[in-house]
Short mmCIF file of C-alpha atoms in Angstrom, two decimals:
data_model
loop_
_atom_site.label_atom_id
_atom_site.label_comp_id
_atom_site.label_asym_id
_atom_site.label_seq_id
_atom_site.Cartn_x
_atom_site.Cartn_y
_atom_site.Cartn_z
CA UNK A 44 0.00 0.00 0.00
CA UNK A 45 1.40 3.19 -0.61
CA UNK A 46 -0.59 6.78 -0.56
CA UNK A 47 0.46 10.70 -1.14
CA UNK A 48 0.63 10.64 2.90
CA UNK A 49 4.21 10.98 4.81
CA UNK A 50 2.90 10.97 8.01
CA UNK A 51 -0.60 9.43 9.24
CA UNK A 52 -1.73 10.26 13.27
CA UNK A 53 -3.69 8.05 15.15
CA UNK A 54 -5.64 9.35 17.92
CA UNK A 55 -6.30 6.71 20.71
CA UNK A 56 -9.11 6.91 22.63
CA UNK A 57 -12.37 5.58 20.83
CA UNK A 58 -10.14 5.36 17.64
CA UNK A 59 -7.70 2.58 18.56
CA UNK A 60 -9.11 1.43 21.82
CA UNK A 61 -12.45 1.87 23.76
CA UNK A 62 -12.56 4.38 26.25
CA UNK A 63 -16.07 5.88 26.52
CA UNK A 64 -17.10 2.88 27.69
CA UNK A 65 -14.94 2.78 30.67
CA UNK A 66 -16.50 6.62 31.87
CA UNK A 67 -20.13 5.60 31.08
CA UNK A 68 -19.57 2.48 33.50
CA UNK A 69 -18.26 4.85 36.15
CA UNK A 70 -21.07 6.97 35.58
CA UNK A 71 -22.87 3.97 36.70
CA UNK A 72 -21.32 3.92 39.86
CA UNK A 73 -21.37 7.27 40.39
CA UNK A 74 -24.82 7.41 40.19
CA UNK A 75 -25.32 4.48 42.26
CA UNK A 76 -23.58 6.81 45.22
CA UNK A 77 -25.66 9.48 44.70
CA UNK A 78 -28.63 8.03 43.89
CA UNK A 79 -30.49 8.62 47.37
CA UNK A 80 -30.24 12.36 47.10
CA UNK A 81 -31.01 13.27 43.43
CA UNK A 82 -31.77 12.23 40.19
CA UNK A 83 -29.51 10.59 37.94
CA UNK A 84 -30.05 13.02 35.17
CA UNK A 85 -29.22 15.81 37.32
CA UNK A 86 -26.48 14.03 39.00
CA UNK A 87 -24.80 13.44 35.32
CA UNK A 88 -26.00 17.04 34.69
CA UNK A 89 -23.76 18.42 37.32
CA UNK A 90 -20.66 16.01 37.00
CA UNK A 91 -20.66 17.42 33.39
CA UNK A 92 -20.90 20.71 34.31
CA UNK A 93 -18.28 20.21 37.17
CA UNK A 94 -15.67 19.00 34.00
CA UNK A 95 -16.34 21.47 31.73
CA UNK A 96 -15.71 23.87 35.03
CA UNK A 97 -12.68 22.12 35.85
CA UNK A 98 -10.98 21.84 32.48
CA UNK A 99 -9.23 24.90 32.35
CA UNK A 100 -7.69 24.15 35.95
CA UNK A 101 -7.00 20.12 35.35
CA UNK A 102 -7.06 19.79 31.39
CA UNK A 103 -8.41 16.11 30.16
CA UNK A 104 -7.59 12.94 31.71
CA UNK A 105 -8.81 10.52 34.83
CA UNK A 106 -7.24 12.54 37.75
CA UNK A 107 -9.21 16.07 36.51
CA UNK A 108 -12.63 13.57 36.15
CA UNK A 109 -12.05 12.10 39.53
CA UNK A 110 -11.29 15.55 41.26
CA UNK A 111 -14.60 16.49 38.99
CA UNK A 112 -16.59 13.90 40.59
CA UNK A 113 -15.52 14.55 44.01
CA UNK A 114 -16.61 18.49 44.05
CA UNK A 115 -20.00 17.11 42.72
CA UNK A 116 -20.21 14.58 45.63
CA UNK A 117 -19.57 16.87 48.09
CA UNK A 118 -21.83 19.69 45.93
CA UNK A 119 -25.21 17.51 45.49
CA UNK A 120 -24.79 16.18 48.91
CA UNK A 121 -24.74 19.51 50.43
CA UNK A 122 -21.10 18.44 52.06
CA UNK A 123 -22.92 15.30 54.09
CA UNK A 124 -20.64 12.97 51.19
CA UNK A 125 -19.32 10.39 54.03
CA UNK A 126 -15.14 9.99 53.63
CA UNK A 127 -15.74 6.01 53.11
CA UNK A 128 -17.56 7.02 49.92
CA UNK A 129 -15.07 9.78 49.08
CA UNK A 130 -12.17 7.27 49.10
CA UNK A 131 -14.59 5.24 47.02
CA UNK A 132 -14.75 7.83 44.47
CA UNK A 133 -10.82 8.07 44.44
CA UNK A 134 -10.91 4.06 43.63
CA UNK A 135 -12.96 4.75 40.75
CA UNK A 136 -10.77 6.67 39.59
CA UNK A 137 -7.51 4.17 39.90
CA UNK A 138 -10.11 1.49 38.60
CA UNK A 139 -10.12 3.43 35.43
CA UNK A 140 -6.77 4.15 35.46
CA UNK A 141 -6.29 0.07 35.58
CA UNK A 142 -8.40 -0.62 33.03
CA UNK A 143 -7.82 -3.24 30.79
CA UNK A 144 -7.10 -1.73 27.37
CA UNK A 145 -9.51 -3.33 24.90
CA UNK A 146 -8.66 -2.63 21.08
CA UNK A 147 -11.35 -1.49 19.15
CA UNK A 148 -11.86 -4.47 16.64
CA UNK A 149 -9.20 -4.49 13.73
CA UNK A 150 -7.61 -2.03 15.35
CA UNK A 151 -4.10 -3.93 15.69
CA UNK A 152 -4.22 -5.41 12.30
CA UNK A 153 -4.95 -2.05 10.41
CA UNK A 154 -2.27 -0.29 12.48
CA UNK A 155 0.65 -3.10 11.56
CA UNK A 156 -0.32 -2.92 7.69
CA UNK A 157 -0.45 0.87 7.77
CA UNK A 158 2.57 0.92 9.76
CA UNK A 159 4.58 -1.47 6.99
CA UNK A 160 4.02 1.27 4.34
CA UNK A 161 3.81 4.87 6.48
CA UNK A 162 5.51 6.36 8.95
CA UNK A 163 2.84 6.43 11.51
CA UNK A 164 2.27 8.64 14.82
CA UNK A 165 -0.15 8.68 18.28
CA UNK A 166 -1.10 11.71 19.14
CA UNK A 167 -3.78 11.94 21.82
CA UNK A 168 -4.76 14.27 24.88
CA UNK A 169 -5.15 13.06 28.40
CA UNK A 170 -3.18 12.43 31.62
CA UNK A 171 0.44 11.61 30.00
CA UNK A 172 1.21 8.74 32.39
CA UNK A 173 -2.10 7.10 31.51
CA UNK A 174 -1.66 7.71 28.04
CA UNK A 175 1.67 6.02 27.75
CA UNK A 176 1.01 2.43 29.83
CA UNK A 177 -2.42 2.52 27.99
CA UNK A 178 -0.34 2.60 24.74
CA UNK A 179 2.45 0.01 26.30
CA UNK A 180 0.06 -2.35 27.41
CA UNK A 181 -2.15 -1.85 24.15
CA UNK A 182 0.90 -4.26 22.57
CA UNK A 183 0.81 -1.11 19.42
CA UNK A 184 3.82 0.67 21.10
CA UNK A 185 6.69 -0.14 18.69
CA UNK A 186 4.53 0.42 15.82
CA UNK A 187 4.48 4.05 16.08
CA UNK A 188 7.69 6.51 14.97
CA UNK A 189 6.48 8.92 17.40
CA UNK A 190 4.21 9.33 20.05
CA UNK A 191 2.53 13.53 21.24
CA UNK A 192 0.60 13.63 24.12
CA UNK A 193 -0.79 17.12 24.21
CA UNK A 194 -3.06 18.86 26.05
CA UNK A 195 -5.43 20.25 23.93
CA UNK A 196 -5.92 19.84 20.10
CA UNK A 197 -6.54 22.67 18.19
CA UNK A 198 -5.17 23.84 15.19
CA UNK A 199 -2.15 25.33 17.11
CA UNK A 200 -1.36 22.25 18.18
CA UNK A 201 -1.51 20.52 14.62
CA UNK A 202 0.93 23.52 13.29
CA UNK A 203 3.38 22.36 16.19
CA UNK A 204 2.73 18.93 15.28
CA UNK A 205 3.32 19.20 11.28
CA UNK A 206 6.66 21.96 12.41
CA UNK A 207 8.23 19.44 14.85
CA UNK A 208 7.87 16.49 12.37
CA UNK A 209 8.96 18.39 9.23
CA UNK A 210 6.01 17.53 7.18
CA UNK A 211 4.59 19.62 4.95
CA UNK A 212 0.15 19.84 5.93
CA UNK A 213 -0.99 18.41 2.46
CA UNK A 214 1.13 15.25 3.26
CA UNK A 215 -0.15 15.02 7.16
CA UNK A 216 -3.11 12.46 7.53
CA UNK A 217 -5.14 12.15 11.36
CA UNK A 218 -7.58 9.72 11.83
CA UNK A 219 -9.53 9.85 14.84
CA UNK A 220 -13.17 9.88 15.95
CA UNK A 221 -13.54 13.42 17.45
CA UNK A 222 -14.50 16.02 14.88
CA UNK A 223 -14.16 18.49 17.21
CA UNK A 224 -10.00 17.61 18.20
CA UNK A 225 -9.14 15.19 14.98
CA UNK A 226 -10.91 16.73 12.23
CA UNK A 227 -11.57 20.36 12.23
CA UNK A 228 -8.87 21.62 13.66
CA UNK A 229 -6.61 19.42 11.32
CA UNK A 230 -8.56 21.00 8.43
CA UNK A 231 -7.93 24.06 9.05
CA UNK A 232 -3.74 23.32 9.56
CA UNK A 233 -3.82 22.71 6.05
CA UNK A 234 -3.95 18.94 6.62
CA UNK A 235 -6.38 16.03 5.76
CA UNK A 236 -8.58 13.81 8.15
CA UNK A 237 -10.50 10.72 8.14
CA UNK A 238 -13.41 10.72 10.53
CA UNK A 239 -14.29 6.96 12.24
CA UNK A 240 -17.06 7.78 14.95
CA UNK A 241 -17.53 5.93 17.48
CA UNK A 242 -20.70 4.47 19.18
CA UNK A 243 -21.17 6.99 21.42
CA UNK A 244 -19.04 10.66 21.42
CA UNK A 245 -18.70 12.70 24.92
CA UNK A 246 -20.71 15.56 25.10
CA UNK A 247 -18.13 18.18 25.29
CA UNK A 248 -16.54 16.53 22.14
CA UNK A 249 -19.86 17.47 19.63
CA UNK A 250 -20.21 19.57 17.18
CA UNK A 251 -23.49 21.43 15.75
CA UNK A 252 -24.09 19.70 12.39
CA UNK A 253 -23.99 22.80 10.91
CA UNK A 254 -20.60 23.62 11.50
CA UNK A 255 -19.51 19.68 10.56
CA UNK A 256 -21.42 21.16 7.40
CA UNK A 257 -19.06 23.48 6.38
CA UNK A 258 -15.99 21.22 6.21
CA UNK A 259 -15.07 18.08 3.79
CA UNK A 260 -13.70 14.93 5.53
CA UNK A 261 -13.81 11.47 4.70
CA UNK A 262 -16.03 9.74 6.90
CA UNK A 263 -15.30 5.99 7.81
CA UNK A 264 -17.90 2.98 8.80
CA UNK A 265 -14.69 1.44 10.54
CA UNK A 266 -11.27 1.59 11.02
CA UNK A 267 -10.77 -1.37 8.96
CA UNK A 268 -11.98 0.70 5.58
CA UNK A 269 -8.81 2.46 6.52
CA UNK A 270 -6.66 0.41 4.27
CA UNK A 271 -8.61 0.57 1.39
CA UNK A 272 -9.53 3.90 1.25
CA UNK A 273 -5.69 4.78 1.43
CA UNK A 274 -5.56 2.50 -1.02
CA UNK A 275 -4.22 -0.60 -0.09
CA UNK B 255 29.27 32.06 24.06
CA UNK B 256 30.10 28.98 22.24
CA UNK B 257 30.86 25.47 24.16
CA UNK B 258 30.69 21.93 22.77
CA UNK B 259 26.96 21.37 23.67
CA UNK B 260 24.84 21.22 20.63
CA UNK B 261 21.39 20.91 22.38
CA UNK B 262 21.49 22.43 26.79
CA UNK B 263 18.39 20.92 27.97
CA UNK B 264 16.70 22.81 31.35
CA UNK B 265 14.36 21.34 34.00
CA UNK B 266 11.48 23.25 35.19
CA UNK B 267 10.39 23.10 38.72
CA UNK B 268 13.33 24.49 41.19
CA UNK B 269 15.81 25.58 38.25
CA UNK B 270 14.09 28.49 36.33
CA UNK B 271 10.70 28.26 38.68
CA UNK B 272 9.77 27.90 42.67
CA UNK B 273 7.90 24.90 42.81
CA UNK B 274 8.86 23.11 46.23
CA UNK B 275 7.58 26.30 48.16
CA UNK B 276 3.74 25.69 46.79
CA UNK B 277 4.08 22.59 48.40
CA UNK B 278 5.41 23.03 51.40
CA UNK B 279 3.15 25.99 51.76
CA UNK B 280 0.12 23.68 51.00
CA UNK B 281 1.48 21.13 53.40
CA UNK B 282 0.98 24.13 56.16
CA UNK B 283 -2.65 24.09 55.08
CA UNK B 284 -3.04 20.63 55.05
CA UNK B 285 -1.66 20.34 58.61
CA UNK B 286 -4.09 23.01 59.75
CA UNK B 287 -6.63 20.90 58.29
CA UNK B 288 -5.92 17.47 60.26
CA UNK B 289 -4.21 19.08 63.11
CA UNK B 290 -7.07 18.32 65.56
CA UNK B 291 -6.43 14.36 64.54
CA UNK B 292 -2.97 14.32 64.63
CA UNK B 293 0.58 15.56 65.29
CA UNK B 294 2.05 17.71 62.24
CA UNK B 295 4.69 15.29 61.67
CA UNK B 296 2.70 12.12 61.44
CA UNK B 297 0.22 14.10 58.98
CA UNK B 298 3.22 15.07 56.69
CA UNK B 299 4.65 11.26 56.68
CA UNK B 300 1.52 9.54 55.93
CA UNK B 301 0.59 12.22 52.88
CA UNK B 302 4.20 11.39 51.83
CA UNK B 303 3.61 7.70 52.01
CA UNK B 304 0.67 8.41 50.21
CA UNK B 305 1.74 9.81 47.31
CA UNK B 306 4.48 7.50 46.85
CA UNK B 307 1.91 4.72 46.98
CA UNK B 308 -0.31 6.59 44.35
CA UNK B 309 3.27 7.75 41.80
CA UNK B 310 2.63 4.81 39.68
CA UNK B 311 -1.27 5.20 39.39
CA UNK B 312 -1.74 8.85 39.41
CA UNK B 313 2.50 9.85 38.21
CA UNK B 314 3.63 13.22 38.83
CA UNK B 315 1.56 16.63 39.73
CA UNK B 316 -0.67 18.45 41.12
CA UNK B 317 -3.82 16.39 40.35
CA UNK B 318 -2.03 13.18 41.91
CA UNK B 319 -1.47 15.09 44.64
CA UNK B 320 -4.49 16.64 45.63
CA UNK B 321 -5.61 13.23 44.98
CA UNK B 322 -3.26 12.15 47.76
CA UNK B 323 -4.10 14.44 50.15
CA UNK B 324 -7.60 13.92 50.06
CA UNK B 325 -6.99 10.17 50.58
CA UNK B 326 -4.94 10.77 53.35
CA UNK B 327 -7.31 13.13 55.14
CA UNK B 328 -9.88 10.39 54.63
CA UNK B 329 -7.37 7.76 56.15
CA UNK B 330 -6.10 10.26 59.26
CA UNK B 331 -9.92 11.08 60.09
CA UNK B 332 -11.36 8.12 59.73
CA UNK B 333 -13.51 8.87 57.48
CA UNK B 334 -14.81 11.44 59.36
CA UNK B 335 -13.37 14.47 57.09
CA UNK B 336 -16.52 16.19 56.13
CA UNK B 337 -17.54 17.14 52.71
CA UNK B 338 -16.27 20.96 53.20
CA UNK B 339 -13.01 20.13 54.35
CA UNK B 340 -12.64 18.16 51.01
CA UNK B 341 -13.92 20.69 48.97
CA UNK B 342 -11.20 22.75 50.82
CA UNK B 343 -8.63 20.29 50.20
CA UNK B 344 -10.05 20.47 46.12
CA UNK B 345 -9.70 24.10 46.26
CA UNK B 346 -6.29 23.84 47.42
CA UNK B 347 -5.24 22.04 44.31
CA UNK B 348 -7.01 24.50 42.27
CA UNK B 349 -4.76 27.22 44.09
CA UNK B 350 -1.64 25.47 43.72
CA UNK B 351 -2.24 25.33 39.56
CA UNK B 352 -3.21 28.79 39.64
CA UNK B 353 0.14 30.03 41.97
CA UNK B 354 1.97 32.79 40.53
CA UNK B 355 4.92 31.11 38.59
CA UNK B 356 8.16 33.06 40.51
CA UNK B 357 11.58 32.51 38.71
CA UNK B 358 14.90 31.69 40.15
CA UNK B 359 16.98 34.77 40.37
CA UNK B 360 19.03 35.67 37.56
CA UNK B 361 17.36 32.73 35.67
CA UNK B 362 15.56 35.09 32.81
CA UNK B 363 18.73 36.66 32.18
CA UNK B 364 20.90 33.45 32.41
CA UNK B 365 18.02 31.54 29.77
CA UNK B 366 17.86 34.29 27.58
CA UNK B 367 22.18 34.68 27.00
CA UNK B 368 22.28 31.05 26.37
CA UNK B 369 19.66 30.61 23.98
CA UNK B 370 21.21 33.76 22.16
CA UNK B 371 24.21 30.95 21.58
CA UNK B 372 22.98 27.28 21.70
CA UNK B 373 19.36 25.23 21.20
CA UNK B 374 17.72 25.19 24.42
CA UNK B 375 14.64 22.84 25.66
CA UNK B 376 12.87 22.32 28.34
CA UNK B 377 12.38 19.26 29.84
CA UNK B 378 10.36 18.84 32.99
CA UNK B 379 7.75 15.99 34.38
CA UNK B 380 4.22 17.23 36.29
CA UNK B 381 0.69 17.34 34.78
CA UNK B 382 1.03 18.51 31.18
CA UNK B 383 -1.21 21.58 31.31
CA UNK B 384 0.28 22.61 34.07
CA UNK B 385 3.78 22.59 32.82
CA UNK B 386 2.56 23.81 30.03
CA UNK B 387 1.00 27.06 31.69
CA UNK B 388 3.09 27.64 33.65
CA UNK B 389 5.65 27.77 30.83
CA UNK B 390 3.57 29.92 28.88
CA UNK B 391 3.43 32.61 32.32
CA UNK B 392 6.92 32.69 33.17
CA UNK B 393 7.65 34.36 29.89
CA UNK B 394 10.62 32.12 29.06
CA UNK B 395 8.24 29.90 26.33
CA UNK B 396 9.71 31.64 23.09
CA UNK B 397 13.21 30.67 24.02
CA UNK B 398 13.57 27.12 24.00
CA UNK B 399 13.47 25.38 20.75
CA UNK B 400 11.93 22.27 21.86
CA UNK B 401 9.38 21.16 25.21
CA UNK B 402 9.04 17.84 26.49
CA UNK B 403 6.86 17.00 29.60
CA UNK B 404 7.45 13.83 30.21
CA UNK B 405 6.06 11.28 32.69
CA UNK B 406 9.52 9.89 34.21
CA UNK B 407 13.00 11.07 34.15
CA UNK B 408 14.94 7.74 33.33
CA UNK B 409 17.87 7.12 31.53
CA UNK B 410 15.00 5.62 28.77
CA UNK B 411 13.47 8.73 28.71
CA UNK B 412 16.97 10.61 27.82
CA UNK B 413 17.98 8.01 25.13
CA UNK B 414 15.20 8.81 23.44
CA UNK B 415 14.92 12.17 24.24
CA UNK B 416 18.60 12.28 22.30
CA UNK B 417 17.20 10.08 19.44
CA UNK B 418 13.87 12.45 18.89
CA UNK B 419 16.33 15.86 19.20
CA UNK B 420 19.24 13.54 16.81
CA UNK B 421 21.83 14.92 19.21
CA UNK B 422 24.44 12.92 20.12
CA UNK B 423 24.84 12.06 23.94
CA UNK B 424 28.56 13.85 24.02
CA UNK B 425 26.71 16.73 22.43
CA UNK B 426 23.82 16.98 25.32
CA UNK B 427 24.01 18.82 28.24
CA UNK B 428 21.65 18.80 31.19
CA UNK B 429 20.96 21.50 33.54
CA UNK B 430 18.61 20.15 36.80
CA UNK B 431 18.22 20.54 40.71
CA UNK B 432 17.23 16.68 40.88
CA UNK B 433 20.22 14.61 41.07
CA UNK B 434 17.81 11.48 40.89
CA UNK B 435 16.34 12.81 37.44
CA UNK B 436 18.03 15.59 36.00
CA UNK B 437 21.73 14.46 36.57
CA UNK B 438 22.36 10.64 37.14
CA UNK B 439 19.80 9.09 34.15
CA UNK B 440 22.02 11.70 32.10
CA UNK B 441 25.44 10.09 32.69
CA UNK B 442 23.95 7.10 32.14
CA UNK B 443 22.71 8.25 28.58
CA UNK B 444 25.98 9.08 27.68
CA UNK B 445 25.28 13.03 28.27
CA UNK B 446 26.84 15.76 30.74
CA UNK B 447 25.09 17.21 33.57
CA UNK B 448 24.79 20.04 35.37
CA UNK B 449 23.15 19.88 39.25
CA UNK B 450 22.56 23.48 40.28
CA UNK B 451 20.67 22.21 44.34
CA UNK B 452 17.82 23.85 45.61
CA UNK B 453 17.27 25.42 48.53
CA UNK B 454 14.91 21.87 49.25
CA UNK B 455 14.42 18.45 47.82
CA UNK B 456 11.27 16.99 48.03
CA UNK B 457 12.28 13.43 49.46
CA UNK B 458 11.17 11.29 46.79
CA UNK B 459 14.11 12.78 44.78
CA UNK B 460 16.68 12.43 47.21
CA UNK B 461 19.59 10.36 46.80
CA UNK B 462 21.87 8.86 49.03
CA UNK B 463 25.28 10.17 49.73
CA UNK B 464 27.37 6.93 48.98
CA UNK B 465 25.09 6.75 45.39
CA UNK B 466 25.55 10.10 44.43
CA UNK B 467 29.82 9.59 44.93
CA UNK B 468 30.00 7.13 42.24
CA UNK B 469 28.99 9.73 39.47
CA UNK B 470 31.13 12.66 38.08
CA UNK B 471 28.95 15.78 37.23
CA UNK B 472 29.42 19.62 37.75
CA UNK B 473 28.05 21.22 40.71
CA UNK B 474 27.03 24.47 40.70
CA UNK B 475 25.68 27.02 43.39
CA UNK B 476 23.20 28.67 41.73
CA UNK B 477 22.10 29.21 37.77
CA UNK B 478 23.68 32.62 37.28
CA UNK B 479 27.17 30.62 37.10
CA UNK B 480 26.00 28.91 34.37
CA UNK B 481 27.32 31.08 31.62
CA UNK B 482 30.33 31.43 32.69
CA UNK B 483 31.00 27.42 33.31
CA UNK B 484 29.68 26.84 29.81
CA UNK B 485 32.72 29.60 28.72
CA UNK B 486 30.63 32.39 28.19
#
């Protein structure tokens, strides 16, 4: 397979691996906590606004989301949030941390055959320590040339991205399944993006679908039409 | 200036920036906070023992650490911390992240002379916003050529450090206040060091005496003799 590409990015999470999952099954739990004092729409009402709050301070990542859902313990509860269920919040939050990391299927085949023919990156956003045993024990990490973990992805961050690795936009290729951090802001770097949703997107990761309107991207079923479409 | 370095690499926290007084001046708070429970020194060891327990789950920074404290003040109360003191304990994270970022004296001028002469980068482990913001506030961002946060400071994380930058190790030079990170994974990457001690070590980063005998590096008393060392 070979493709006008120099350099293809990978994002990670929900694009190589599951990850949503893993927050939607401690929402579960969170809830469960709470669950005698309010309702769980309003409980997952004020954990997301607690993130969004908190991103500035924290940036992306497990620790921030565990800090997040101890303010809105302590907030919905009025402060009577017992310590016991405190330090079970903090063990939700090194449960997710030790995760098992679960490919997203084809993931590790379509990454080894691109990976034969292009020099391929990661470049994700999270908590860096989490980011790089999630890659090690993933099994992908001597697949990729490089690995960024930034802390926010805009198109700032692509420019650094495309200036640090010396390629020139038109030849820069991300695939991910945000098209608020892995498309857009790729576009408008100059680069191209391939789109693979997920099942399920986080809230603060959508986009009206009037603004997805005004920008061409290919759009994937799977990552396994990745090949192909690069023409392999 | 000229020397044989090709690429003079800085750490953050304690060489350009105070960063072990935010601590210890949030370990005063925290103390306050428990000091009904318990003596001030038993308070201080068990956060400690915390956050060593929590490095490999939660790695370096402020979020880990906040993290830790709040498990601790669970642990030292038991469990009878109430919801406001955690919120306080939250809020004291928040304040850390937003403390004023204070540089070294002289270490402005001493940054700015040397990157007038060689390729500087930063190189620094902590939460990667953080770093990064703080970076961004102390004014000193435009300088260096290069930033990596990284999650450990190993001789791993040099080598390829060296391999990303395509400097050979002779070439390198490293400029720290950690002898445990900045200066001894360094001579073990084939690279030169400089330690330039801090007025404190935070104990995780201390090394013994007999250890620190069996490596050669440059000692020097503060950054402002930098320059001149490097022949300036």
């Amino acid at each position: 397979m070979s493709s006008r590409f120099e350099l293809i990015a990978f994002d990670a999470d929900d694009t190589l691996w599951h990850n949503e999952i893993v927050f939607q099954s401690t929402h579960k739990r969170f809830v469960s906590l709470l669950e005698k004092y309010h309702e769980p729409e309003w409980i997952l009402e004020r954990l997301f606004a607690t993130e969004i709050q908190n991103l500035k301070h924290f940036g992306y990542g497990i620790k921030g989301f565990t800090l997040s859902m101890i303010e809105t313990a302590v907030e919905l509860t009025e402060g009577r949030v017992s310590g016991k269920e405190i330090q079970y919040i903090v063990e939700m939050g090194r449960d997710m941390l030790a995760h098992p990391v679960e490919l997203l299927e084809g993931a590790k085949e379509v990454v080894e055959e691109i990976a034969g023919s292009h020099p391929i990156m990661l470049l994700t956003k999270g908590d860096l320590l989490d980011q790089e045993t999630k890659l090690a024990r993933s099994g992908l990490g001597d697949l990729f040339s490089d690995i960024e973990i930034v802390s926010e992805k805009n198109v700032d961050t692509y420019a650094a991205v495309l200036e640090r690795q010396k390629v020139h936009p038109e030849k820069f290729l991300m695939v991910g399944n945000s098209i608020k951090s892995d498309i857009i802001p790729v576009l408008e770097a100059g680069g191209e993006a391939v789109y693979i949703p997920y099942k399920t997107t986080w809230a603060h990761e959508q986009v009206p679908e009037k603004e997805v309107k005004q920008h061409q991207f290919t759009r994937l079923g799977s990552i396994q039409e990745l090949p192909p479409w690069l023409g392999g």
